Amino acid sequence: MTQHRVQGENRTPRGIRHRTAKESEGGGADGGSRRGRRRPRRGHRVLRWSAATVTLLILGTACAGYLYYEHLNGNIQKGERSSGDSKAKKAAPNADGQTPVNILLIGSDSRNTAEDLKLGGHRESVGSPPLADVQMLIHLSADRKSAAMVSIPRDTRVDIPKCKDPKTHHEYPATNDIINTTLARGGAGCTLATWQNLTGVYIDHWMMIDFAGVVRMADAIGGVEVCVKQNVWDHSTPAQRGGSGLKMKAGTHKVYHEQALQWLRTRHAWGSDVMRSRAQHMYLNSMIRTLKQQNVFTDSGRLMDLAEAATKSLKVSEEIGTVKKLYDLGMELKSVPTNRITSMTMPRVEDPQNSEHVVPDTANAEQMWRMLRDDVPFDDKGKAAAAKQTTDDKQATKAPSTSDDGIGVVVRNATRSATLGPVGGRAGAIAQELVRKGFTKAAMDGTAGLSENRTVVRYPSAALEGDAQRVARSLGIPLSSVRKSSDVTGVTVVVGADWRTGTSYPKQSKPKAGELPGNSDAINASESGKCMDVYAPYRF
């Protein structure tokens, strides 16, 4: 009998009692003495517990996300944007208020870590200043519809400005040397300043990567596809010591680990340093295509691998030294269609002082630099309007502070170039022309040995900007070449290598989209069938 419930007792399974009608109306079992102390229903308790748990999970995830974000930020090494004497001027916005972005990518040959040493070089190199063996300018157009990648071969002889090491504060005097030595004369900021002076292009940021970083990035991406026409082995020979060790059979291969670095370092097997630049462009183009094909941003594991590899591999200029800024920059680059990305190498000729070096092919190189300065697309797929930057014809002018005969002007001869000596008498000729035009205070500066690729007019303070513009207009010099500078005390005309004859600055036609010099070795990023030709002694 004990197995039967007492008649009338209202219980549910597991001993939970149903409320009586009186209790349901608000009273307790004792007729109302427990009014207001009603126990919460189990469903409500579960909901509150679930809400609290979800809140904790969200907070925990957010906290973990924040800590991981800070961890990634902590990985990034930063440095001074420019540590050299440079006078390049940032491009003016276009009609929509947009400006181009220029990033200098530097590949360091540093062997100052065990990881780097294991990947290449000799132990004797440990502790030596690194060299900037890879230098490439990435130009993102103002409208974000096209991009360009321009390399300068490491053995290019250039004028290097005065630089200061941001760590030791040691000052290096201006010199003339091959461009890969700039990294040892004040870090990446000196390399950036050298590029700015050579090209006239304002460079917003730099990024630097070493041997170990290249390997980490290649592995995080899952390998980069490359191609050779013949079997290749870049090894030491009796005629040429050294070599990257790259060895692969003819055809297409994915390179990972150390082999990715070997591909980028190979020079002898391609025949020259210029051909090494081509191989590097092909590698980067392949990497771009790979990243665009991968669904990185919906694959959290792959995204974290890439983020970890990138932040550990890169040293960047301080103004982009956070994960968010690097991510935003990456998204802008990602938005450019592959067929609107053009890579090339600076037009160059053999150095008359050393046959193993090169110097800029003055006219053709200047055509390329001007396209970058004016944001003219390197491909011919863009609209003509894309090339219209707010330049000289739209630049605001200021009134001079006095009449022409009251403006003091100094003229300097800087017509020397890497391939041509100075033209004698240029400062005197232009000073005389200014006097003839009414600038009676114009005089020549006899300083010898100066070198400027482009003619400029410099002024020391805002009060003299209008005077400098007035002088420039009288000689036909574009207002985009009028620049404020701390190394002059008055309005100064610096006659560059682009003005070797005549007393009126030569008019220059505006470059057209896709109008590249023939010796620029241009490659479009959408061209996937490109293969490197192997120099005969390195075939097997």
Coordinates of C-alpha atoms in Angstrom, one line a residue:
M1 CA 0.0 0.0 0.0
T2 CA 2.8 2.3 0.6
Q3 CA 3.5 2.3 -3.1
H4 CA 0.3 4.3 -3.8
R5 CA 0.1 8.0 -3.4
V6 CA -2.3 9.5 -0.9
Q7 CA -5.5 10.4 -2.7
G8 CA -5.7 14.2 -3.5
E9 CA -2.0 14.9 -3.0
N10 CA -1.2 16.8 -6.2
R11 CA 2.4 16.0 -7.0
T12 CA 4.3 15.7 -10.3
P13 CA 7.1 13.3 -10.9
R14 CA 10.3 13.8 -9.1
G15 CA 8.4 15.2 -6.1
I16 CA 7.6 18.7 -7.4
R17 CA 4.3 19.8 -6.0
H18 CA 1.7 21.7 -8.1
R19 CA 0.5 25.0 -6.7
T20 CA -3.1 25.1 -5.4
A21 CA -5.6 27.6 -6.8
K22 CA -5.1 29.8 -3.7
E23 CA -1.4 29.7 -4.1
S24 CA -1.8 30.5 -7.8
E25 CA -3.8 33.6 -6.8
G26 CA -0.8 35.0 -5.0
G27 CA -1.0 33.4 -1.5
G28 CA 1.2 30.7 -0.1
A29 CA 0.1 27.4 1.3
D30 CA -0.4 29.1 4.7
G31 CA -3.1 31.4 3.3
G32 CA -1.0 34.3 2.3
S33 CA 1.7 34.7 5.0
R34 CA 4.4 34.2 2.3
R35 CA 3.0 36.9 -0.1
G36 CA 5.8 38.7 -1.9
R37 CA 8.4 35.9 -1.2
R38 CA 7.4 33.7 -4.1
R39 CA 10.3 31.5 -5.2
P40 CA 11.3 32.0 -8.8
R41 CA 10.2 29.5 -11.4
R42 CA 13.0 27.1 -12.5
G43 CA 12.7 28.4 -16.1
H44 CA 13.5 31.9 -15.0
R45 CA 16.4 30.7 -12.9
V46 CA 17.8 28.8 -15.9
L47 CA 17.4 31.9 -18.1
R48 CA 19.2 34.1 -15.6
W49 CA 22.0 31.5 -15.3
S50 CA 22.3 31.3 -19.1
A51 CA 22.4 35.1 -19.4
A52 CA 25.1 35.4 -16.8
T53 CA 27.1 32.6 -18.4
V54 CA 26.8 34.2 -21.9
T55 CA 27.8 37.5 -20.4
L56 CA 30.9 35.9 -18.8
L57 CA 31.7 34.2 -22.1
I58 CA 31.4 37.4 -24.0
L59 CA 33.5 39.3 -21.5
G60 CA 36.0 36.4 -21.5
T61 CA 36.2 36.3 -25.3
A62 CA 36.5 40.1 -25.4
C63 CA 39.2 40.0 -22.8
A64 CA 41.0 37.2 -24.6
G65 CA 40.6 39.1 -27.9
Y66 CA 42.0 42.2 -26.3
L67 CA 44.9 40.3 -24.8
Y68 CA 45.6 38.7 -28.2
Y69 CA 45.4 42.1 -29.9
E70 CA 47.9 43.5 -27.4
H71 CA 50.1 40.4 -27.9
L72 CA 50.1 41.1 -31.7
N73 CA 50.9 44.7 -31.1
G74 CA 53.7 43.7 -28.8
N75 CA 55.2 41.6 -31.7
I76 CA 55.6 44.6 -33.9
Q77 CA 58.9 46.4 -34.0
K78 CA 58.8 50.1 -34.9
G79 CA 61.3 52.8 -36.0
E80 CA 61.5 56.4 -37.1
R81 CA 59.9 57.1 -40.5
S82 CA 62.8 59.3 -41.9
S83 CA 66.2 59.7 -40.4
G84 CA 67.8 61.5 -43.3
D85 CA 67.8 65.0 -44.9
S86 CA 65.0 64.9 -47.4
K87 CA 62.8 67.6 -49.0
A88 CA 60.1 65.6 -50.8
K89 CA 56.6 67.0 -50.6
K90 CA 53.5 65.1 -49.9
A91 CA 51.1 64.9 -52.9
A92 CA 48.1 67.3 -52.8
P93 CA 44.6 65.6 -52.6
N94 CA 42.6 65.0 -55.7
A95 CA 39.2 66.4 -56.3
D96 CA 37.7 63.9 -53.9
G97 CA 40.1 64.7 -51.1
Q98 CA 42.1 61.4 -51.6
T99 CA 45.9 61.1 -51.7
P100 CA 48.1 58.3 -52.9
V101 CA 49.9 56.1 -50.3
N102 CA 53.6 55.1 -50.9
I103 CA 55.2 52.3 -48.8
L104 CA 58.9 51.4 -49.1
L105 CA 59.4 47.6 -48.6
I106 CA 62.9 46.8 -47.5
G107 CA 64.5 43.3 -47.4
S108 CA 67.3 43.2 -44.9
D109 CA 70.2 40.7 -45.2
S110 CA 70.8 40.9 -41.4
R111 CA 72.5 37.8 -39.9
N112 CA 72.4 39.1 -36.4
T113 CA 70.1 36.4 -35.0
A114 CA 70.6 32.7 -34.8
E115 CA 67.4 32.2 -36.9
D116 CA 68.7 34.5 -39.6
L117 CA 72.2 33.0 -39.6
K118 CA 70.8 29.5 -40.0
L119 CA 69.1 30.7 -43.2
G120 CA 72.0 32.3 -45.0
G121 CA 75.4 34.0 -44.9
H122 CA 78.6 33.5 -43.0
R123 CA 79.3 33.7 -39.3
E124 CA 81.8 36.4 -40.0
S125 CA 78.9 38.6 -40.9
V126 CA 77.3 38.5 -37.4
G127 CA 77.3 41.9 -35.8
S128 CA 77.9 43.7 -39.1
P129 CA 75.4 46.5 -40.1
P130 CA 72.7 45.0 -42.3
L131 CA 72.3 45.9 -46.0
A132 CA 69.1 46.7 -47.8
D133 CA 69.4 44.1 -50.5
V134 CA 65.7 44.4 -51.5
Q135 CA 64.1 47.8 -52.0
M136 CA 60.7 48.2 -53.5
L137 CA 58.3 51.1 -53.5
I138 CA 54.6 50.1 -53.4
H139 CA 52.4 52.9 -54.7
L140 CA 48.6 52.8 -54.0
S141 CA 46.7 55.3 -56.2
A142 CA 44.6 58.0 -54.6
D143 CA 41.4 56.4 -55.9
R144 CA 42.6 53.0 -54.7
K145 CA 41.9 51.5 -58.1
S146 CA 45.5 50.8 -59.2
A147 CA 48.9 50.0 -57.6
A148 CA 52.5 49.9 -58.7
M149 CA 55.6 48.1 -57.3
V150 CA 58.9 49.7 -58.4
S151 CA 62.3 48.1 -57.5
I152 CA 65.7 49.7 -57.5
P153 CA 68.6 47.2 -57.9
R154 CA 70.7 47.0 -54.7
D155 CA 73.9 47.9 -56.6
T156 CA 72.6 51.2 -57.9
R157 CA 74.9 54.2 -57.2
V158 CA 73.0 57.2 -55.9
D159 CA 73.5 60.3 -53.8
I160 CA 72.8 59.4 -50.1
P161 CA 71.8 62.4 -47.9
K162 CA 73.1 63.2 -44.4
C163 CA 71.4 60.7 -42.0
K164 CA 71.4 60.2 -38.2
D165 CA 71.1 56.9 -36.5
P166 CA 67.9 57.1 -34.4
K167 CA 69.4 54.8 -31.7
T168 CA 73.0 56.0 -31.3
H169 CA 72.4 59.6 -32.7
H170 CA 75.5 59.1 -34.8
E171 CA 75.5 61.4 -37.8
Y172 CA 76.6 60.1 -41.2
P173 CA 77.6 62.7 -43.8
A174 CA 76.1 62.9 -47.3
T175 CA 77.9 60.5 -49.7
N176 CA 77.6 58.9 -53.1
D177 CA 77.5 55.1 -52.9
I178 CA 75.4 52.0 -53.8
I179 CA 71.9 52.2 -52.4
N180 CA 71.9 49.0 -50.3
T181 CA 74.4 50.7 -47.9
T182 CA 71.8 53.2 -46.7
L183 CA 70.4 50.7 -44.1
A184 CA 73.7 50.9 -42.2
R185 CA 73.7 54.7 -42.2
G186 CA 70.7 55.4 -40.0
G187 CA 68.4 52.5 -40.5
A188 CA 65.3 52.2 -42.8
G189 CA 64.7 55.9 -42.3
C190 CA 67.9 56.7 -44.2
T191 CA 66.9 54.4 -47.0
L192 CA 63.5 56.2 -47.2
A193 CA 65.2 59.6 -47.3
T194 CA 67.5 58.4 -50.1
W195 CA 64.5 57.2 -52.2
Q196 CA 62.7 60.5 -51.6
N197 CA 65.6 62.6 -52.8
L198 CA 66.2 60.3 -55.8
T199 CA 62.5 60.2 -56.9
G200 CA 60.9 63.3 -55.5
V201 CA 58.1 61.0 -54.3
Y202 CA 56.9 61.5 -50.7
I203 CA 57.0 58.1 -49.0
D204 CA 54.4 57.7 -46.2
H205 CA 55.7 54.5 -44.5
W206 CA 58.4 51.8 -44.6
M207 CA 58.2 48.1 -43.8
M208 CA 61.3 45.9 -43.3
I209 CA 61.6 42.1 -43.3
D210 CA 64.6 39.9 -42.7
F211 CA 65.5 36.3 -43.7
A212 CA 63.5 34.6 -41.0
G213 CA 60.5 36.8 -41.7
V214 CA 60.3 35.8 -45.3
V215 CA 60.2 32.1 -44.3
R216 CA 57.5 32.7 -41.7
M217 CA 55.3 34.5 -44.2
A218 CA 55.7 31.9 -46.9
D219 CA 54.8 29.2 -44.5
A220 CA 51.8 31.0 -43.1
I221 CA 50.4 31.6 -46.6
G222 CA 50.9 27.9 -47.5
G223 CA 53.6 28.4 -50.0
V224 CA 54.0 30.6 -53.1
E225 CA 53.9 29.3 -56.6
V226 CA 57.0 30.1 -58.8
C227 CA 58.2 28.8 -62.2
V228 CA 61.5 28.2 -64.0
K229 CA 62.0 27.4 -67.7
Q230 CA 65.0 25.2 -67.1
N231 CA 66.4 23.2 -64.2
V232 CA 68.2 25.6 -61.9
W233 CA 70.9 25.2 -59.2
D234 CA 72.3 28.5 -57.8
H235 CA 75.6 27.3 -56.4
S236 CA 79.1 28.4 -56.0
T237 CA 81.3 28.1 -59.2
P238 CA 85.0 28.7 -59.9
A239 CA 84.0 31.9 -61.7
Q240 CA 81.5 33.1 -59.1
R241 CA 81.6 32.3 -55.5
G242 CA 78.5 32.2 -53.4
G243 CA 74.9 31.4 -54.4
S244 CA 71.5 31.0 -52.7
G245 CA 71.4 27.1 -52.9
L246 CA 68.1 27.2 -54.9
K247 CA 67.7 23.9 -56.7
M248 CA 64.6 22.8 -58.6
K249 CA 63.6 21.2 -61.9
A250 CA 62.0 23.1 -64.8
G251 CA 58.3 23.9 -64.3
T252 CA 56.0 25.3 -61.7
H253 CA 56.6 24.7 -58.0
K254 CA 55.3 25.9 -54.6
V255 CA 58.1 27.2 -52.5
Y256 CA 58.0 27.0 -48.7
H257 CA 60.4 27.3 -45.8
E258 CA 64.0 28.0 -46.8
Q259 CA 63.3 27.5 -50.5
A260 CA 61.1 30.6 -50.5
L261 CA 64.1 32.7 -49.2
Q262 CA 66.4 31.0 -51.7
W263 CA 64.2 32.1 -54.6
L264 CA 64.2 35.7 -53.4
R265 CA 68.0 35.8 -52.8
T266 CA 69.0 34.1 -56.1
R267 CA 71.0 36.4 -58.4
H268 CA 73.7 34.5 -60.3
A269 CA 71.3 31.9 -61.7
W270 CA 69.1 34.6 -63.1
G271 CA 72.1 36.4 -64.7
S272 CA 72.0 39.7 -62.9
D273 CA 70.7 41.7 -60.0
V274 CA 68.1 43.3 -62.3
M275 CA 66.8 39.8 -63.1
R276 CA 66.6 39.1 -59.4
S277 CA 64.2 42.0 -59.1
R278 CA 62.0 40.4 -61.8
A279 CA 62.0 37.1 -59.8
Q280 CA 61.0 39.0 -56.7
H281 CA 58.2 40.7 -58.6
M282 CA 56.9 37.4 -59.8
Y283 CA 57.0 36.0 -56.3
L284 CA 55.0 38.9 -54.9
N285 CA 52.5 38.8 -57.7
S286 CA 52.0 35.1 -57.0
M287 CA 51.6 35.8 -53.3
I288 CA 49.0 38.5 -54.1
R289 CA 47.0 36.1 -56.3
T290 CA 47.3 33.4 -53.6
L291 CA 46.0 35.7 -50.8
K292 CA 43.1 36.9 -53.0
Q293 CA 42.1 33.3 -53.7
Q294 CA 42.3 32.2 -50.1
N295 CA 39.3 32.9 -47.8
V296 CA 41.5 34.3 -45.1
F297 CA 39.0 36.5 -43.4
T298 CA 36.5 33.8 -42.7
D299 CA 39.1 31.2 -41.6
S300 CA 40.0 32.3 -38.1
G301 CA 42.9 29.8 -37.9
R302 CA 44.5 30.9 -41.1
L303 CA 43.9 34.6 -40.1
M304 CA 45.6 34.1 -36.7
D305 CA 48.6 32.3 -38.4
L306 CA 49.0 35.2 -40.8
A307 CA 48.6 37.8 -38.1
E308 CA 51.2 36.1 -35.9
A309 CA 53.6 35.6 -38.8
A310 CA 53.2 39.2 -40.1
T311 CA 53.6 40.9 -36.8
K312 CA 56.7 38.8 -35.9
S313 CA 58.2 39.3 -39.3
L314 CA 57.8 43.0 -39.9
K315 CA 59.5 46.1 -38.6
V316 CA 57.5 49.2 -39.6
S317 CA 57.7 53.0 -39.4
E318 CA 56.2 54.1 -36.1
E319 CA 53.1 55.8 -37.5
I320 CA 51.7 52.4 -38.7
G321 CA 52.9 50.4 -35.7
T322 CA 49.6 48.9 -34.6
V323 CA 47.6 45.8 -35.8
K324 CA 44.7 48.0 -36.7
K325 CA 46.7 50.4 -38.9
L326 CA 48.4 47.5 -40.6
Y327 CA 45.1 45.8 -41.1
D328 CA 43.5 48.9 -42.6
L329 CA 46.4 49.4 -44.9
G330 CA 46.2 45.7 -46.0
M331 CA 42.5 46.1 -46.7
E332 CA 43.2 49.1 -48.9
L333 CA 45.8 47.2 -50.9
K334 CA 43.4 44.1 -51.1
S335 CA 40.8 46.3 -52.8
V336 CA 43.0 46.9 -55.9
P337 CA 42.1 44.4 -58.7
T338 CA 45.0 42.1 -59.6
N339 CA 45.0 43.3 -63.2
R340 CA 45.6 46.8 -62.1
I341 CA 48.8 46.0 -60.2
T342 CA 52.0 46.6 -62.2
S343 CA 55.5 45.8 -61.1
M344 CA 58.8 47.0 -62.7
T345 CA 62.4 47.9 -62.1
M346 CA 63.9 51.4 -62.4
P347 CA 65.3 52.1 -65.8
R348 CA 69.1 52.0 -65.4
V349 CA 72.4 52.0 -67.3
E350 CA 75.9 50.7 -66.5
D351 CA 77.7 52.8 -64.0
P352 CA 80.6 54.5 -65.8
Q353 CA 82.7 54.3 -62.6
N354 CA 82.1 50.6 -62.0
S355 CA 80.8 48.1 -64.5
E356 CA 79.4 45.9 -61.7
H357 CA 77.1 48.7 -60.6
V358 CA 74.3 50.6 -62.3
V359 CA 73.0 54.2 -62.2
P360 CA 69.5 55.6 -63.1
D361 CA 68.8 56.1 -66.8
T362 CA 68.1 59.7 -66.1
A363 CA 65.4 60.5 -68.7
N364 CA 63.5 57.2 -68.5
A365 CA 63.8 57.0 -64.7
E366 CA 62.5 60.5 -64.3
Q367 CA 59.5 59.6 -66.5
M368 CA 58.6 56.8 -64.1
W369 CA 59.1 59.0 -61.0
R370 CA 56.9 61.7 -62.5
M371 CA 54.1 59.2 -63.1
L372 CA 54.3 58.3 -59.4
R373 CA 54.4 61.9 -58.3
D374 CA 51.4 62.8 -60.4
D375 CA 49.6 59.5 -59.6
V376 CA 49.4 58.4 -63.2
P377 CA 48.4 54.7 -63.5
F378 CA 51.2 52.4 -64.7
D379 CA 48.7 50.3 -66.6
D380 CA 46.4 51.5 -69.4
K381 CA 43.2 50.1 -67.9
G382 CA 42.2 53.2 -65.9
K383 CA 40.2 56.2 -67.0
A384 CA 42.1 59.3 -68.1
A385 CA 40.6 61.2 -65.2
A386 CA 42.5 58.9 -62.8
A387 CA 45.7 60.6 -63.7
K388 CA 44.4 64.1 -62.8
Q389 CA 46.1 64.9 -59.6
T390 CA 45.8 68.4 -58.0
T391 CA 49.2 69.5 -59.4
D392 CA 50.7 72.7 -60.7
D393 CA 47.8 74.1 -62.7
K394 CA 45.5 73.9 -59.7
Q395 CA 48.0 74.7 -56.9
A396 CA 47.2 77.8 -54.8
T397 CA 49.5 80.8 -55.3
K398 CA 50.4 83.4 -52.8
A399 CA 51.2 87.0 -53.4
P400 CA 54.9 88.0 -53.2
S401 CA 56.0 90.1 -50.2
T402 CA 57.5 92.8 -52.4
S403 CA 58.1 93.8 -56.0
D404 CA 60.4 91.8 -58.3
D405 CA 63.4 94.1 -57.8
G406 CA 63.1 93.6 -54.0
I407 CA 63.2 89.8 -54.0
G408 CA 66.6 88.4 -53.1
V409 CA 67.4 85.3 -55.1
V410 CA 70.4 82.9 -55.0
V411 CA 71.0 80.5 -57.9
R412 CA 73.0 77.2 -57.5
N413 CA 74.3 74.9 -60.1
A414 CA 73.3 71.2 -59.4
T415 CA 73.4 69.8 -62.9
R416 CA 75.7 66.9 -62.0
S417 CA 74.1 63.5 -62.3
A418 CA 75.1 59.9 -61.8
T419 CA 76.0 59.6 -65.5
L420 CA 76.9 63.2 -66.5
G421 CA 79.2 65.8 -65.1
P422 CA 78.1 69.3 -64.2
V423 CA 77.4 72.0 -66.9
G424 CA 79.7 74.9 -66.2
G425 CA 78.2 78.4 -65.9
R426 CA 74.6 77.4 -65.3
A427 CA 74.1 79.3 -62.1
G428 CA 75.5 82.5 -63.7
A429 CA 73.4 82.1 -66.8
I430 CA 70.1 81.7 -64.8
A431 CA 71.0 84.6 -62.4
Q432 CA 71.6 86.9 -65.4
E433 CA 68.2 85.9 -66.9
L434 CA 66.5 86.7 -63.6
V435 CA 68.2 90.1 -63.5
R436 CA 67.1 90.7 -67.1
K437 CA 63.5 89.9 -66.0
G438 CA 63.6 92.5 -63.2
F439 CA 64.9 90.5 -60.2
T440 CA 67.9 92.8 -59.8
K441 CA 69.0 91.2 -56.5
A442 CA 69.5 87.8 -58.2
A443 CA 73.1 86.4 -57.7
M444 CA 74.9 83.1 -58.3
D445 CA 76.2 80.8 -55.6
G446 CA 79.5 79.3 -56.6
T447 CA 79.2 76.1 -54.5
A448 CA 80.6 73.2 -56.7
G449 CA 79.7 69.5 -56.8
L450 CA 76.0 69.8 -56.2
S451 CA 73.6 67.3 -57.7
E452 CA 69.8 67.4 -58.1
N453 CA 67.8 65.3 -60.5
R454 CA 65.1 68.0 -60.8
T455 CA 65.2 71.8 -60.7
V456 CA 63.6 73.2 -57.5
V457 CA 63.0 76.6 -55.9
R458 CA 63.4 76.5 -52.1
Y459 CA 62.4 79.0 -49.5
P460 CA 63.0 79.1 -45.7
S461 CA 59.7 80.4 -44.3
A462 CA 56.0 80.9 -45.1
A463 CA 56.6 84.6 -45.5
L464 CA 58.7 84.0 -48.6
E465 CA 56.5 81.4 -50.3
G466 CA 54.9 84.0 -52.5
D467 CA 58.3 85.3 -53.5
A468 CA 59.5 81.8 -54.4
Q469 CA 56.4 81.1 -56.5
R470 CA 56.9 84.4 -58.3
V471 CA 60.5 83.5 -59.2
A472 CA 59.5 80.0 -60.3
R473 CA 56.7 81.4 -62.6
S474 CA 59.1 83.8 -64.2
L475 CA 61.4 81.0 -65.2
G476 CA 58.7 78.5 -66.2
I477 CA 59.4 76.2 -63.2
P478 CA 56.2 74.3 -62.1
L479 CA 54.8 75.3 -58.7
S480 CA 55.0 71.7 -57.6
S481 CA 58.8 72.2 -57.5
V482 CA 58.6 75.1 -55.1
R483 CA 59.3 73.8 -51.6
K484 CA 60.0 75.0 -48.1
S485 CA 63.4 74.0 -46.8
S486 CA 65.4 74.6 -43.6
D487 CA 68.8 74.5 -45.4
V488 CA 68.3 77.8 -47.3
T489 CA 68.2 81.4 -45.9
G490 CA 66.3 83.0 -48.8
V491 CA 64.7 82.2 -52.1
T492 CA 67.1 79.7 -53.8
V493 CA 66.9 78.4 -57.4
V494 CA 68.6 75.0 -57.6
V495 CA 69.3 74.2 -61.3
G496 CA 69.1 70.5 -61.6
A497 CA 70.2 67.8 -64.1
D498 CA 66.9 68.2 -66.0
W499 CA 67.8 71.8 -67.1
R500 CA 71.2 71.7 -68.7
T501 CA 70.7 74.3 -71.4
G502 CA 68.6 77.4 -72.1
T503 CA 67.3 80.1 -69.8
S504 CA 63.6 79.0 -69.7
Y505 CA 62.8 75.7 -67.9
P506 CA 62.0 73.1 -70.5
K507 CA 58.3 72.3 -70.8
Q508 CA 57.5 68.7 -70.0
S509 CA 54.5 66.9 -71.5
K510 CA 52.2 65.2 -68.9
P511 CA 52.7 61.4 -68.9
K512 CA 49.8 59.3 -70.0
A513 CA 48.4 56.2 -68.3
G514 CA 50.4 53.1 -69.2
E515 CA 53.1 55.1 -71.0
L516 CA 56.1 53.4 -69.4
P517 CA 59.7 53.4 -70.5
G518 CA 60.7 50.4 -72.6
N519 CA 63.5 49.3 -70.2
S520 CA 61.3 49.1 -67.1
D521 CA 60.6 45.4 -67.4
A522 CA 57.0 45.8 -66.5
I523 CA 54.9 42.8 -65.3
N524 CA 51.2 42.7 -64.6
A525 CA 50.1 40.9 -61.4
S526 CA 47.4 38.9 -63.2
E527 CA 50.0 37.2 -65.5
S528 CA 50.3 33.8 -63.9
G529 CA 52.3 32.0 -66.6
K530 CA 55.6 33.9 -66.2
C531 CA 58.7 31.7 -65.7
M532 CA 62.3 32.7 -65.0
D533 CA 65.0 32.0 -67.6
V534 CA 68.0 30.3 -66.0
Y535 CA 71.5 31.5 -66.9
A536 CA 73.3 28.6 -68.7
P537 CA 76.1 28.0 -66.1
Y538 CA 73.5 27.3 -63.4
R539 CA 71.4 24.7 -65.3
F540 CA 71.6 21.0 -64.5

